[in-house]
PDB file of C-alpha atoms in Angstrom:
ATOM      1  CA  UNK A  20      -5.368   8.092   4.865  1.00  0.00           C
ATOM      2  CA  UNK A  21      -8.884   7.173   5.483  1.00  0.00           C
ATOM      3  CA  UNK A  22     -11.433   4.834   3.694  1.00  0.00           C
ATOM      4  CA  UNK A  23     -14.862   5.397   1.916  1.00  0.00           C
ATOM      5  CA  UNK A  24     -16.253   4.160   6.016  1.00  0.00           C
ATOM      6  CA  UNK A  25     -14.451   6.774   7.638  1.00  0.00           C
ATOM      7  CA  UNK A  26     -11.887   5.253   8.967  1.00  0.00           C
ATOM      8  CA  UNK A  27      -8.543   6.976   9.891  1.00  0.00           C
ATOM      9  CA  UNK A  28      -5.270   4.962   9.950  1.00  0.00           C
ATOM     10  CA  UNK A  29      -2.246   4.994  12.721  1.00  0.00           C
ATOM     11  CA  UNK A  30       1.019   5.929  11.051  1.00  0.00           C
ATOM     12  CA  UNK A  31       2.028   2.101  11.821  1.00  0.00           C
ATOM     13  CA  UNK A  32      -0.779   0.911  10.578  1.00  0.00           C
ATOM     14  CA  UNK A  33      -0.420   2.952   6.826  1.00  0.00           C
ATOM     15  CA  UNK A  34       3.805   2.200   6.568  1.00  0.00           C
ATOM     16  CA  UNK A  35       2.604  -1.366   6.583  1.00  0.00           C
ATOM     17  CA  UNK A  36       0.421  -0.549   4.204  1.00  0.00           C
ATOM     18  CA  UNK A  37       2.908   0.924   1.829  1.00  0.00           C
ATOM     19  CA  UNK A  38       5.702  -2.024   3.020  1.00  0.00           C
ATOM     20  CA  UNK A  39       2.852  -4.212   1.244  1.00  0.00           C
ATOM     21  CA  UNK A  40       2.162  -3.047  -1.912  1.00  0.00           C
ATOM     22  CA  UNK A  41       6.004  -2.530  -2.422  1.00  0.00           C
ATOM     23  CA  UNK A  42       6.220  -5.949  -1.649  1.00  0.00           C
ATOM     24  CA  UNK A  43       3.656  -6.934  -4.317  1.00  0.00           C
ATOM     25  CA  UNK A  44       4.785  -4.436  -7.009  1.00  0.00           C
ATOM     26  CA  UNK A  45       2.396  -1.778  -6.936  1.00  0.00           C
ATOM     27  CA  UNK A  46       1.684   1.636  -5.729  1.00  0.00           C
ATOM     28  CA  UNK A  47      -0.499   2.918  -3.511  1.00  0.00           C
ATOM     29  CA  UNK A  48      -3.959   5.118  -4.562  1.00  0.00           C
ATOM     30  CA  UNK A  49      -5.177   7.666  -2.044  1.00  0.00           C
ATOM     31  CA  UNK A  50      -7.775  10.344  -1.714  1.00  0.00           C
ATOM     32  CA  UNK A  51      -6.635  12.447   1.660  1.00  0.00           C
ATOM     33  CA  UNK A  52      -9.361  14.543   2.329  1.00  0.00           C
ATOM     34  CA  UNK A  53     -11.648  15.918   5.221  1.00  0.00           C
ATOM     35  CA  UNK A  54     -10.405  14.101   9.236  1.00  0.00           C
ATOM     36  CA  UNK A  55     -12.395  15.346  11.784  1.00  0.00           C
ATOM     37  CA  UNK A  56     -11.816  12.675  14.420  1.00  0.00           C
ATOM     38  CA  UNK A  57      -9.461  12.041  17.326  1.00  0.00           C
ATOM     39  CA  UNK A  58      -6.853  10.289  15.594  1.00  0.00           C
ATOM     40  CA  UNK A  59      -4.317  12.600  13.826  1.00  0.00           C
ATOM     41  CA  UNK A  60      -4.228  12.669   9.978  1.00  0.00           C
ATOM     42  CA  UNK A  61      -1.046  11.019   8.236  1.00  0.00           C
ATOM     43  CA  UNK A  62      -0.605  11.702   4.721  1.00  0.00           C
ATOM     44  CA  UNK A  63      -0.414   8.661   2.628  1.00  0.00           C
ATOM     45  CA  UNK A  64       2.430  10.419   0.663  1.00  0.00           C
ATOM     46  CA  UNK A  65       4.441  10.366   3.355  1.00  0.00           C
ATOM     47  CA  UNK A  66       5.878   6.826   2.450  1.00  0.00           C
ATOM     48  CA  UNK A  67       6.868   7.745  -0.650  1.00  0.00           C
ATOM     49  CA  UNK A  68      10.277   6.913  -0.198  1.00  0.00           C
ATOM     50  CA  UNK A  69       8.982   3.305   0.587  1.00  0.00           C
ATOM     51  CA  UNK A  70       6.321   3.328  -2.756  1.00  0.00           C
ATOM     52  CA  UNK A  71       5.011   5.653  -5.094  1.00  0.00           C
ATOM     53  CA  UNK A  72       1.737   7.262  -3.805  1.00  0.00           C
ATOM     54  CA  UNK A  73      -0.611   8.775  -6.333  1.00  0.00           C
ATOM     55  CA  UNK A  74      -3.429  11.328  -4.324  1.00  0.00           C
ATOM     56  CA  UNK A  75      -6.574  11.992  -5.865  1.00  0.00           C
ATOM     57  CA  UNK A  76      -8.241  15.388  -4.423  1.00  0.00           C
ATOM     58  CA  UNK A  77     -11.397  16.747  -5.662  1.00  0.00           C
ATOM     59  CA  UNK A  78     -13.075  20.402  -5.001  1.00  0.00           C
ATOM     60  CA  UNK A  79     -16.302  18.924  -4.409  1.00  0.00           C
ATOM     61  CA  UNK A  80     -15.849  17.465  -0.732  1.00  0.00           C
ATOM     62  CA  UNK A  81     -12.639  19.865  -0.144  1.00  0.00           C
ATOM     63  CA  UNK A  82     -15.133  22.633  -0.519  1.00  0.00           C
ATOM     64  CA  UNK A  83     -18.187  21.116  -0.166  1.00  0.00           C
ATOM     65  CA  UNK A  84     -19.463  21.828  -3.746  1.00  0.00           C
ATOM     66  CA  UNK A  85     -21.164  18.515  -5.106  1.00  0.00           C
ATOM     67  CA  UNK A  86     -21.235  18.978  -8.740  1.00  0.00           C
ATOM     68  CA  UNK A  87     -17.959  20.473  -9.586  1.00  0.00           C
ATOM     69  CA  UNK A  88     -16.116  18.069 -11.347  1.00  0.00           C
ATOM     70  CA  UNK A  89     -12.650  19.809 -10.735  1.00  0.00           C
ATOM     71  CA  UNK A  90      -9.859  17.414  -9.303  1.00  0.00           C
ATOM     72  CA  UNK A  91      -6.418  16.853  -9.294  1.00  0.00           C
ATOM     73  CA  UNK A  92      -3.417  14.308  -8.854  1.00  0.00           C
ATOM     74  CA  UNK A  93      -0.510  14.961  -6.540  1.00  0.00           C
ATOM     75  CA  UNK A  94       2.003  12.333  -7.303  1.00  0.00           C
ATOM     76  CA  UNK A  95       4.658  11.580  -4.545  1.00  0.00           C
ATOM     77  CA  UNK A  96       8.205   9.271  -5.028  1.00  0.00           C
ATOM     78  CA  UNK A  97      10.183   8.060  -7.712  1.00  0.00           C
ATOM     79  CA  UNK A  98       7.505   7.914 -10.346  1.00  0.00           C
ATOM     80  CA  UNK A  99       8.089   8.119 -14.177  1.00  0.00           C
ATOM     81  CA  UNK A 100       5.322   9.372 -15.769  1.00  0.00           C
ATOM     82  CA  UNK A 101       4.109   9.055 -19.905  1.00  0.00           C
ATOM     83  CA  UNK A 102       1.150  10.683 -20.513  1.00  0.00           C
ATOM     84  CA  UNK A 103      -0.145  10.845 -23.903  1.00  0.00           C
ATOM     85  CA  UNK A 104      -2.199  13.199 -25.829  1.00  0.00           C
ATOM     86  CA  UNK A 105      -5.416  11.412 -25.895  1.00  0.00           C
ATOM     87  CA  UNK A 106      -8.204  13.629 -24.252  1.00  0.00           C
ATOM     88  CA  UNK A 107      -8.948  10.430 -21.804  1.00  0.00           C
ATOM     89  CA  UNK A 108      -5.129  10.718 -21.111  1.00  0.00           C
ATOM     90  CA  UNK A 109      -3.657   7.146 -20.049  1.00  0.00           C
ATOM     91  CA  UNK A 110      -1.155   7.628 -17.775  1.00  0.00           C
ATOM     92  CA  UNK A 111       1.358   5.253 -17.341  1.00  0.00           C
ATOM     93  CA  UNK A 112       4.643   4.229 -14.748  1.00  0.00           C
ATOM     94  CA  UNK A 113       7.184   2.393 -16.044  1.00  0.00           C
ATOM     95  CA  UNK A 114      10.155   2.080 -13.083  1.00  0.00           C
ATOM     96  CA  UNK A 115      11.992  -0.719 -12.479  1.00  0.00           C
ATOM     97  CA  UNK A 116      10.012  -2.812 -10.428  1.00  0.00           C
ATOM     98  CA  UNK A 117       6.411  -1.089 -10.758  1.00  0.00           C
ATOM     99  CA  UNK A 118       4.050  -1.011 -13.570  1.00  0.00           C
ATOM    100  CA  UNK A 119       0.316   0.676 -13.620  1.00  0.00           C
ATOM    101  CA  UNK A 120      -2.033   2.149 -15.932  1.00  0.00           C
ATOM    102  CA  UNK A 121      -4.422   4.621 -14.681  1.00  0.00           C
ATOM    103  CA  UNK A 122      -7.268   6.237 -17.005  1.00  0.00           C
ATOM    104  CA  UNK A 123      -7.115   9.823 -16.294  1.00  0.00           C
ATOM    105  CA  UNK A 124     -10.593  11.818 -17.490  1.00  0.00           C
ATOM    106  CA  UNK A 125     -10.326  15.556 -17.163  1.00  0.00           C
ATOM    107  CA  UNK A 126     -13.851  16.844 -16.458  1.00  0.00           C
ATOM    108  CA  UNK A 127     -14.290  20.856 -15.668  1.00  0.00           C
ATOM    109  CA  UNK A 128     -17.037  23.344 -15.499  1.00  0.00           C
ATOM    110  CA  UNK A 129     -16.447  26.935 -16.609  1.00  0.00           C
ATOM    111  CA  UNK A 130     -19.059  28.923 -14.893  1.00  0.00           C
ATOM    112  CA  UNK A 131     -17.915  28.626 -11.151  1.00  0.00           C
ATOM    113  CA  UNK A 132     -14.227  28.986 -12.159  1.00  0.00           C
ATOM    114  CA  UNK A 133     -13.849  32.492 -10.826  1.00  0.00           C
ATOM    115  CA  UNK A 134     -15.230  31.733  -7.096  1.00  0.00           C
ATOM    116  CA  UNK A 135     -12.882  29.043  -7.395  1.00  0.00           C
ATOM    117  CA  UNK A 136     -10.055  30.595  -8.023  1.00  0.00           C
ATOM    118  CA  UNK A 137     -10.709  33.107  -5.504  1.00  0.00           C
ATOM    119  CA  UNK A 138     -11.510  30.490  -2.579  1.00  0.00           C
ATOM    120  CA  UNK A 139      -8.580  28.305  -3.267  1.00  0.00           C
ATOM    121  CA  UNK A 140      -6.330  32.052  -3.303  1.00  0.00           C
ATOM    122  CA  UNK A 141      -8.331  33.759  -0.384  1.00  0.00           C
ATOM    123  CA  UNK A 142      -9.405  30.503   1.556  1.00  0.00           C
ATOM    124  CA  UNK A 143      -8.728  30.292   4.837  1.00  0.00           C
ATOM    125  CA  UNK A 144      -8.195  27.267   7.267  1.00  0.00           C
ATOM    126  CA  UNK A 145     -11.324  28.876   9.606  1.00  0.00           C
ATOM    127  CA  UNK A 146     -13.544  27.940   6.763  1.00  0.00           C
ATOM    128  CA  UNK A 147     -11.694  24.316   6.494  1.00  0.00           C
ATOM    129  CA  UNK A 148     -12.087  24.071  10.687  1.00  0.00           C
ATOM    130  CA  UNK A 149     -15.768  24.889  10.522  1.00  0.00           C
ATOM    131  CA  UNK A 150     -16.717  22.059   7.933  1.00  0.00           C
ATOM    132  CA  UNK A 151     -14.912  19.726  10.119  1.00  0.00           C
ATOM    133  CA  UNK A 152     -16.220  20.960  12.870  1.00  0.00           C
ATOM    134  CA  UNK A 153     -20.282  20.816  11.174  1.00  0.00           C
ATOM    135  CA  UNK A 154     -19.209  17.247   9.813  1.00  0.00           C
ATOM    136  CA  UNK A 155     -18.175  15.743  12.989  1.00  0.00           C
ATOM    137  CA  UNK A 156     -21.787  17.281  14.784  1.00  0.00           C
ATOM    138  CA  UNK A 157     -23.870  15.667  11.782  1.00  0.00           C
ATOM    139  CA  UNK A 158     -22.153  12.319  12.871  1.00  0.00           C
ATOM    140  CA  UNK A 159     -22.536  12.422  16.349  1.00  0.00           C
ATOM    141  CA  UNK A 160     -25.957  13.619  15.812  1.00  0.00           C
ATOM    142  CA  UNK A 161     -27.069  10.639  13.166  1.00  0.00           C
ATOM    143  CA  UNK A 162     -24.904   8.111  15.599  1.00  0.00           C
ATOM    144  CA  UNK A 163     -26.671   8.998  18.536  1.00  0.00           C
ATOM    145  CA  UNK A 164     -30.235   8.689  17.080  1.00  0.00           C
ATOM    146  CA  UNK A 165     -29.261   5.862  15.623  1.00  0.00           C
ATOM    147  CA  UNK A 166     -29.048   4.006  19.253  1.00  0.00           C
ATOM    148  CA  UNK A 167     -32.743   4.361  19.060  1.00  0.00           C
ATOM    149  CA  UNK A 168     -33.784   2.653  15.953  1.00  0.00           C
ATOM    150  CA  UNK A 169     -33.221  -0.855  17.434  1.00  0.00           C
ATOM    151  CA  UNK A 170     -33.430  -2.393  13.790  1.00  0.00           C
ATOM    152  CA  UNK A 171     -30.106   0.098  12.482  1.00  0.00           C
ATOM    153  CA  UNK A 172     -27.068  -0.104  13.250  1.00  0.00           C
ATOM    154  CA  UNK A 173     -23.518   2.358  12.783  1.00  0.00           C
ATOM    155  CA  UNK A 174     -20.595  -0.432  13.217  1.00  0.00           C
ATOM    156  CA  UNK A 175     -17.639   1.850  13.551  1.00  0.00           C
ATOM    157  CA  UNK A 176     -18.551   5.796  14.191  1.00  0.00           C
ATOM    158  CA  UNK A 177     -16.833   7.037  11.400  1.00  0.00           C
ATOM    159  CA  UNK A 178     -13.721   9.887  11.516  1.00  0.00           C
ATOM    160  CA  UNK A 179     -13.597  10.894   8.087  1.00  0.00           C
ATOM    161  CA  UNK A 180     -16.775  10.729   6.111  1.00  0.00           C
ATOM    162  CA  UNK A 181     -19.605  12.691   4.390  1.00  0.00           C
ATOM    163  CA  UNK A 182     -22.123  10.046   4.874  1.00  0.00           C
ATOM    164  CA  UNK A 183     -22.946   6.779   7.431  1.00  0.00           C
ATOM    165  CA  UNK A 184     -22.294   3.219   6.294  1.00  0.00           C
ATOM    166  CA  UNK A 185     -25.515   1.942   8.339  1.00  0.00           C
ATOM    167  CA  UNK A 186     -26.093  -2.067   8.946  1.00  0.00           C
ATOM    168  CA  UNK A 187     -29.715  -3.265   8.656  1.00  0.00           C
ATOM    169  CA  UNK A 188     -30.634  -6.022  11.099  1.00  0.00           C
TER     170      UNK A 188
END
């Protein structure tokens, strides 16, 4: 799991975080995408079987294709699902001891449907390795010119990000 910072959580540190929100009643929202630092990534849906997990993925940053309103949601434990036929589908859970309502608004784009297709068939985890790979430079690269702009400041070099969260002093 990481945050909008860039932060990337210890397995510890995310099955409290799902020990929580069972604790409160609710479930847990993710969006598991693109870990290029040191600590290993842990799936939020792996404590499923402590609360339902509900992961949000997108083609835009999985691909790097900003514009592409093409997404999807992976759905992980005991979740019972209603969806109705509205086109902005609600989409609500209804176990024992949860309740949520998520608004659910299905946005495509037909024209680059058929490179799609074909790069989520054909990719390749090369391609997935290299963005990482350019994504982790860019940050080292912006973090280390930032030491030099005495009036800037990166608090926490991020590990999972497409963009800084910089503090003005």
């Amino acid at each position: 799991m990481r945050t909008p910072c860039g932060n990337v959580y210890s397995h510890d540190h995310l099955k409290k975080v799902a020990e929580t929100a069972r604790k409160q009643g609710i479930m847990v929202i993710t969006n598991d995408q693109t870990i290029f630092g040191d600590n290993p990534f842990v799936p939020m849906g792996k404590f499923a079987t402590i609360v339902p997990v509900l992961t949000l993925g997108g083609i835009s940053k999985g691909w790097v294709v900003p514009g592409w309103k093409i997404g999807w949601i992976a759905l992980s434990g005991s979740i019972h699902l209603d969806i109705t036929p509205d086109p902005s589908t609600i989409i609500q859970n209804r176990p024992s001891s949860f309740e949520f309502t998520v608004r659910v608004f299905l946005i495509s784009v037909s024209i680059p449907l058929p490179p799609l297709h074909h790069s989520i068939e054909k990719g390749d985890k090369k391609f997935f390795a290299k963005k990482n790979e350019r994504l982790k430079h860019n940050v080292d690269l912006a973090c280390g010119r930032l030491k030099d702009i005495p009036c800037l400041v990166c608090p926490k070099k991020p590990e999972s990000c497409t963009y800084l969260l910089v503090k003005i002093l």
